[in-house]
Short mmCIF file of C-alpha atoms and ligand atoms in Angstrom, two decimals:
data_model
loop_
_atom_site.label_atom_id
_atom_site.label_comp_id
_atom_site.label_asym_id
_atom_site.label_seq_id
_atom_site.Cartn_x
_atom_site.Cartn_y
_atom_site.Cartn_z
CA MET A 98 0.06 0.09 -0.09
CA THR A 99 1.10 3.52 -0.11
CA VAL A 100 1.40 6.02 2.80
CA ARG A 101 -1.75 7.69 1.41
CA ASP A 102 -3.70 4.33 1.88
CA ALA A 103 -2.33 3.88 5.41
CA MET A 104 -3.49 7.52 6.31
CA ASN A 105 -7.06 6.85 4.87
CA VAL A 106 -7.42 3.78 6.85
CA LEU A 107 -6.45 5.54 10.14
CA GLY A 108 -8.25 8.82 9.08
CA ALA A 109 -4.90 10.36 10.00
CA ARG A 110 -3.84 13.94 9.28
CA VAL A 111 -0.48 14.94 7.53
CA LEU A 112 1.69 17.11 9.55
CA VAL A 113 4.89 16.69 7.22
CA GLY A 114 5.54 15.27 3.65
CA GLU A 115 2.22 16.06 1.81
CA GLU A 116 4.30 15.61 -1.33
CA ASN A 117 5.49 12.02 -0.41
CA LEU A 118 2.21 10.47 0.28
CA ASP A 119 2.34 8.12 -2.72
CA ARG A 120 5.50 6.33 -1.42
CA GLU A 121 5.07 2.55 -1.07
CA VAL A 122 5.20 0.98 2.36
CA ARG A 123 5.48 -2.77 2.70
CA SER A 124 5.68 -3.44 6.60
CA ALA A 125 5.14 -1.55 9.90
CA CYS A 126 6.29 -1.56 13.52
CA GLY A 127 4.63 -0.17 16.56
CA SER A 128 6.50 0.56 19.74
CA ASP A 129 7.36 3.33 22.34
CA MET A 130 10.70 1.89 23.00
CA MET A 131 13.11 3.01 20.45
CA SER A 132 15.61 0.07 20.82
CA ASP A 133 12.70 -2.30 20.15
CA VAL A 134 12.30 -0.28 16.82
CA LEU A 135 15.89 -0.31 16.05
CA ALA A 136 15.88 -4.11 16.34
CA PHE A 137 13.48 -4.19 13.38
CA SER A 138 15.00 -3.19 10.06
CA LYS A 139 12.87 -3.60 7.05
CA ASP A 140 12.75 -1.56 3.77
CA HIS A 141 9.75 0.66 3.01
CA SER A 142 8.39 0.65 6.62
CA ILE A 143 6.01 2.67 8.89
CA LEU A 144 6.85 3.46 12.48
CA LEU A 145 3.72 3.92 15.00
CA THR A 146 4.55 5.43 18.26
CA GLY A 147 3.19 7.09 21.20
CA LEU A 148 6.53 8.59 22.12
CA CYS A 149 6.97 12.26 21.10
CA ASN A 150 10.55 13.41 21.19
CA PRO A 151 13.42 14.12 18.71
CA GLN A 152 14.71 10.69 19.12
CA VAL A 153 11.82 9.23 17.22
CA ILE A 154 12.95 11.17 14.16
CA ARG A 155 16.58 10.09 14.72
CA THR A 156 15.40 6.32 15.12
CA ALA A 157 13.46 6.66 11.83
CA GLU A 158 16.46 8.24 10.13
CA MET A 159 18.80 5.53 11.07
CA LEU A 160 16.39 2.86 9.78
CA ASP A 161 15.44 4.64 6.45
CA ILE A 162 11.78 4.74 7.72
CA VAL A 163 9.35 6.14 5.16
CA CYS A 164 6.60 7.54 7.45
CA ILE A 165 6.12 8.09 11.32
CA ILE A 166 2.52 7.96 12.74
CA PHE A 167 2.05 9.45 16.11
CA VAL A 168 -0.82 7.68 17.71
CA ARG A 169 -3.50 8.71 20.25
CA GLY A 170 -3.39 12.28 19.38
CA LYS A 171 0.35 12.99 20.18
CA LYS A 172 1.18 16.39 18.98
CA PRO A 173 4.80 16.70 17.94
CA ASP A 174 6.51 20.12 18.37
CA ASN A 175 8.01 22.39 15.68
CA THR A 176 11.45 21.17 16.51
CA ILE A 177 10.43 17.66 15.78
CA LEU A 178 8.57 18.58 12.52
CA GLU A 179 11.42 20.45 11.20
CA MET A 180 13.79 17.61 11.87
CA ALA A 181 11.30 15.32 9.91
CA LYS A 182 11.14 17.90 6.96
CA GLU A 183 14.97 17.95 6.83
CA ARG A 184 15.04 14.19 6.54
CA ASP A 185 12.36 13.90 3.99
CA LEU A 186 10.02 11.88 6.16
CA VAL A 187 6.12 11.83 6.31
CA VAL A 188 4.61 12.45 9.54
CA LEU A 189 1.14 11.55 10.28
CA GLU A 190 -1.21 12.05 13.35
CA THR A 191 -4.09 9.95 14.44
CA GLY A 192 -6.51 10.05 17.23
CA HIS A 193 -6.63 6.24 17.40
CA ARG A 194 -4.67 4.33 20.11
CA MET A 195 -1.67 2.10 19.32
CA PHE A 196 -3.53 -1.18 19.45
CA SER A 197 -6.21 0.05 17.23
CA SER A 198 -4.01 1.81 14.83
CA CYS A 199 -1.87 -1.53 14.37
CA GLY A 200 -5.03 -3.54 14.13
CA MET A 201 -6.53 -1.57 11.39
CA LEU A 202 -3.43 -1.28 9.32
CA TYR A 203 -3.01 -5.10 9.69
CA ALA A 204 -6.42 -5.84 8.64
CA ALA A 205 -5.84 -3.60 5.68
CA GLY A 206 -3.02 -5.69 4.51
CA LEU A 207 0.12 -4.19 6.11
CA HIS A 208 1.98 -6.69 8.15
CA GLY A 209 5.07 -6.71 10.43
CA GLY A 210 7.15 -8.79 8.11
CA ALA A 211 9.12 -11.94 9.25
CA ILE A 212 11.30 -11.59 12.37
CA MET B 166 46.10 1.00 4.18
CA ALA B 167 45.27 3.41 1.56
CA ASP B 168 42.38 5.86 1.85
CA VAL B 169 41.23 5.68 5.35
CA ILE B 170 39.04 8.59 6.46
CA ALA B 171 38.79 9.19 10.14
CA LEU B 172 35.97 11.13 11.85
CA THR B 173 35.93 12.08 15.42
CA TYR B 174 33.19 13.31 17.58
CA GLU B 175 32.83 14.57 21.12
CA ILE B 176 29.64 13.29 22.62
CA SER B 177 28.04 15.85 25.15
CA PRO B 178 26.19 14.25 28.00
CA ASP B 179 24.06 17.37 28.79
CA ASP B 180 21.51 17.44 26.04
CA PHE B 181 19.53 14.21 25.28
CA THR B 182 17.70 15.79 22.43
CA ARG B 183 21.04 16.15 20.55
CA ALA B 184 22.10 12.59 21.28
CA GLY B 185 22.52 10.85 17.71
CA GLU B 186 23.73 13.88 15.78
CA ALA B 187 27.12 12.13 15.36
CA SER B 188 25.48 9.01 14.14
CA SER B 189 23.38 11.03 11.90
CA ASP B 190 26.54 13.00 10.49
CA VAL B 191 28.23 9.62 9.77
CA LYS B 192 25.37 8.44 7.99
CA SER B 193 25.32 11.33 5.62
CA LYS B 194 29.17 11.16 5.15
CA LEU B 195 29.05 7.38 4.20
CA LYS B 196 26.28 8.29 1.62
CA GLN B 197 28.57 10.69 0.07
CA VAL B 198 31.46 8.40 -0.21
CA GLY B 199 29.14 5.81 -1.91
CA VAL B 200 28.80 2.99 0.73
CA SER B 201 25.94 0.72 0.16
CA PRO B 202 22.57 1.55 1.83
CA ALA B 203 22.56 -1.86 3.67
CA ALA B 204 26.10 -1.33 5.13
CA ILE B 205 25.13 2.29 6.05
CA ARG B 206 22.07 1.27 7.79
CA LYS B 207 24.03 -1.29 10.06
CA VAL B 208 26.63 1.26 10.90
CA ALA B 209 24.05 3.93 11.59
CA ILE B 210 22.05 1.74 13.83
CA ALA B 211 24.96 0.36 15.89
CA MET B 212 26.51 3.70 16.26
CA TYR B 213 23.25 5.50 17.37
CA GLU B 214 22.71 2.80 19.97
CA GLY B 215 26.21 3.25 21.32
CA GLU B 216 25.99 7.09 21.25
CA ILE B 217 22.75 6.81 23.12
CA ASN B 218 24.24 4.56 25.88
CA MET B 219 27.18 7.11 26.19
CA VAL B 220 24.77 9.83 26.95
CA ILE B 221 22.39 7.84 29.16
CA HIS B 222 24.64 5.45 31.07
CA ALA B 223 28.10 7.29 30.88
CA GLU B 224 28.94 10.95 30.88
CA GLY B 225 29.46 11.24 27.22
CA GLY B 226 32.69 10.63 25.54
CA LYS B 227 34.35 10.39 22.23
CA ILE B 228 33.59 8.57 19.04
CA THR B 229 35.95 7.82 16.29
CA VAL B 230 34.85 6.30 12.86
CA GLU B 231 37.48 4.85 10.40
CA ILE B 232 36.18 4.32 6.88
CA SER B 233 38.47 2.13 4.80
CA PRO B 234 37.85 0.43 1.51
CA THR B 235 36.85 -2.78 3.14
CA GLU B 236 35.29 -1.98 6.53
CA ILE B 237 33.97 0.81 8.80
CA LYS B 238 35.29 0.71 12.42
CA MET B 239 33.61 2.64 15.11
CA ILE B 240 35.38 3.32 18.45
CA LEU B 241 33.14 4.53 21.21
CA ALA B 242 35.19 5.55 24.31
CA ASP B 243 33.64 6.92 27.60
CA LYS B 244 34.76 7.74 31.07
CA GLY B 245 31.63 6.61 32.58
CA PRO B 246 31.06 3.95 35.57
CA GLY B 247 31.94 0.87 33.42
CA ILE B 248 29.86 -2.12 32.98
CA PRO B 249 30.09 -4.68 35.98
CA ASP B 250 29.05 -7.80 34.07
CA ILE B 251 29.24 -7.79 30.35
CA GLU B 252 27.52 -10.90 29.72
CA GLN B 253 24.58 -9.92 31.73
CA ALA B 254 24.68 -6.46 30.00
CA MET B 255 24.46 -8.03 26.56
CA GLN B 256 21.36 -10.06 27.31
CA ALA B 257 18.17 -8.76 25.50
CA GLY B 258 16.04 -7.09 28.03
CA TRP B 259 18.63 -6.33 30.80
CA SER B 260 18.72 -2.69 31.62
CA THR B 261 19.64 -0.52 34.55
CA ALA B 262 18.03 2.53 33.03
CA PRO B 263 15.87 4.67 35.40
CA ASP B 264 12.20 5.22 34.69
CA GLU B 265 13.11 8.81 33.52
CA VAL B 266 15.11 7.21 30.60
CA ARG B 267 12.28 4.95 29.91
CA SER B 268 9.87 7.65 29.57
CA LEU B 269 12.07 9.05 26.90
CA GLY B 270 11.86 5.80 24.77
CA PHE B 271 15.07 3.97 25.88
CA GLY B 272 15.86 1.38 28.47
CA ALA B 273 14.57 -1.76 27.08
CA GLY B 274 17.80 -3.36 27.23
CA MET B 275 18.01 -3.93 23.57
CA GLY B 276 20.87 -1.59 22.59
CA LEU B 277 24.02 -3.65 23.07
CA PRO B 278 22.24 -6.75 21.50
CA ASN B 279 21.27 -4.58 18.48
CA MET B 280 24.93 -3.50 18.23
CA LYS B 281 25.99 -7.10 18.22
CA LYS B 282 23.42 -8.06 15.72
CA TYR B 283 24.15 -5.24 13.21
CA THR B 284 28.00 -5.35 13.23
CA ASP B 285 30.55 -8.12 12.17
CA GLU B 286 32.78 -7.60 15.11
CA MET B 287 32.13 -6.22 18.53
CA ASN B 288 34.52 -5.85 21.57
CA ILE B 289 33.74 -4.43 24.82
CA GLU B 290 36.60 -3.19 27.24
CA THR B 291 35.46 -1.83 30.52
CA THR B 292 36.88 -0.93 33.97
CA LEU B 293 34.69 -0.15 36.83
CA GLY B 294 35.06 3.65 37.75
CA VAL B 295 37.39 4.26 34.68
CA GLY B 296 35.19 3.82 31.58
CA THR B 297 34.15 1.67 28.69
CA THR B 298 35.49 1.35 25.14
CA ILE B 299 33.50 -0.41 22.67
CA THR B 300 34.84 -1.31 19.16
CA MET B 301 32.44 -2.35 16.32
CA VAL B 302 33.47 -3.32 12.66
CA VAL B 303 31.03 -3.37 9.64
CA LYS B 304 32.41 -4.91 6.64
CA ILE B 305 31.78 -3.22 3.46
N1 LIG C 854 28.65 2.92 27.99
C1 LIG C 854 28.12 2.30 28.99
N2 LIG C 854 28.54 2.51 30.34
C2 LIG C 854 28.10 2.04 31.57
N3 LIG C 854 27.02 1.07 31.27
C3 LIG C 854 26.40 0.88 30.19
C4 LIG C 854 26.99 1.37 28.93
N4 LIG C 854 26.30 0.78 27.96
C5 LIG C 854 25.41 0.09 28.60
N5 LIG C 854 25.60 -0.06 29.89
C6 LIG C 854 24.83 -0.96 30.82
O1 LIG C 854 24.39 -2.05 30.05
C7 LIG C 854 22.93 -2.12 30.08
C8 LIG C 854 22.35 -2.62 28.88
O2 LIG C 854 22.49 -1.64 27.76
P1 LIG C 854 21.67 -1.70 26.39
O3 LIG C 854 22.13 -0.74 25.63
O4 LIG C 854 21.62 -3.25 26.02
O5 LIG C 854 20.33 -1.40 27.22
P2 LIG C 854 19.66 -0.01 27.60
O6 LIG C 854 20.48 1.12 27.20
O7 LIG C 854 19.53 -0.05 29.03
O8 LIG C 854 18.29 0.12 26.96
P3 LIG C 854 17.94 0.48 25.31
O9 LIG C 854 19.30 0.27 24.61
O10 LIG C 854 17.07 -0.78 24.93
O11 LIG C 854 17.44 1.72 25.24
C9 LIG C 854 22.45 -0.72 30.38
O12 LIG C 854 21.24 -0.67 31.09
C10 LIG C 854 23.67 -0.21 31.45
O13 LIG C 854 23.50 -0.71 32.74
MG1 LIG C 855 21.03 1.23 25.14
#
């Protein structure tokens, strides 16, 4: 699916990267612990998280993640959004909680990928 | 050996939000010299985990990265408290991080196992009260 598809599934809002919504995504990972995320390294991935600090952007950068989705209405500040822009990331925000967000994307065909 | 590029970074312990800047810089330099994306990702993840550890568990330190035509070597040296039991520290899930660090998204006890997983060689030298030096190699 594309980032746009994921956005529609979650009724999410774009905060950064409007121009990159047609990028392809093939797997996703959801966690508030960045080292758990760093253990996961797949191409064309989405990161779902409820953590809201600059290290989320750095973690995404190290993993070449395509799109970050902040769940349960987390509002990243301007510093975080600027960092995301510089790194050419898409940032979305959804009011759904982590469990529901992951479930909705999974049901729509986006999986975690083999371990 | 010919063509070795050496980069050094002082890692400050004072500002957690800036932790990872060195790894970010290394990542873009490796891209410039044309290292493969797969190798770059391994280096970036391993170094970032190490850099974060230097900030949260030690009092910062110094990172040296040597880029040769065949491998990338990272040397992370800190003057922190040292690691009492390396075997235990290497176990997935072992962490001494306080709640305050956990609320920042770290302290899952996955950093050292990740560093091992993404590198071809990893060596830890540590002395209690003196510091820790971690050397990692990624072949390219
Ligand atoms: N540079 C260091 N100096 C002193 N102790 C360290 C250092 N690096 C790691 N440790 C010790 O080893 C433990 C395990 O480190 P590891 O990176 O695997 O997990 P963590 O940093 O606690 O959590 P995570 O990496 O998942 O965020 C740490 O909790 C800490 O006690
Ligand atoms: Mg760690």
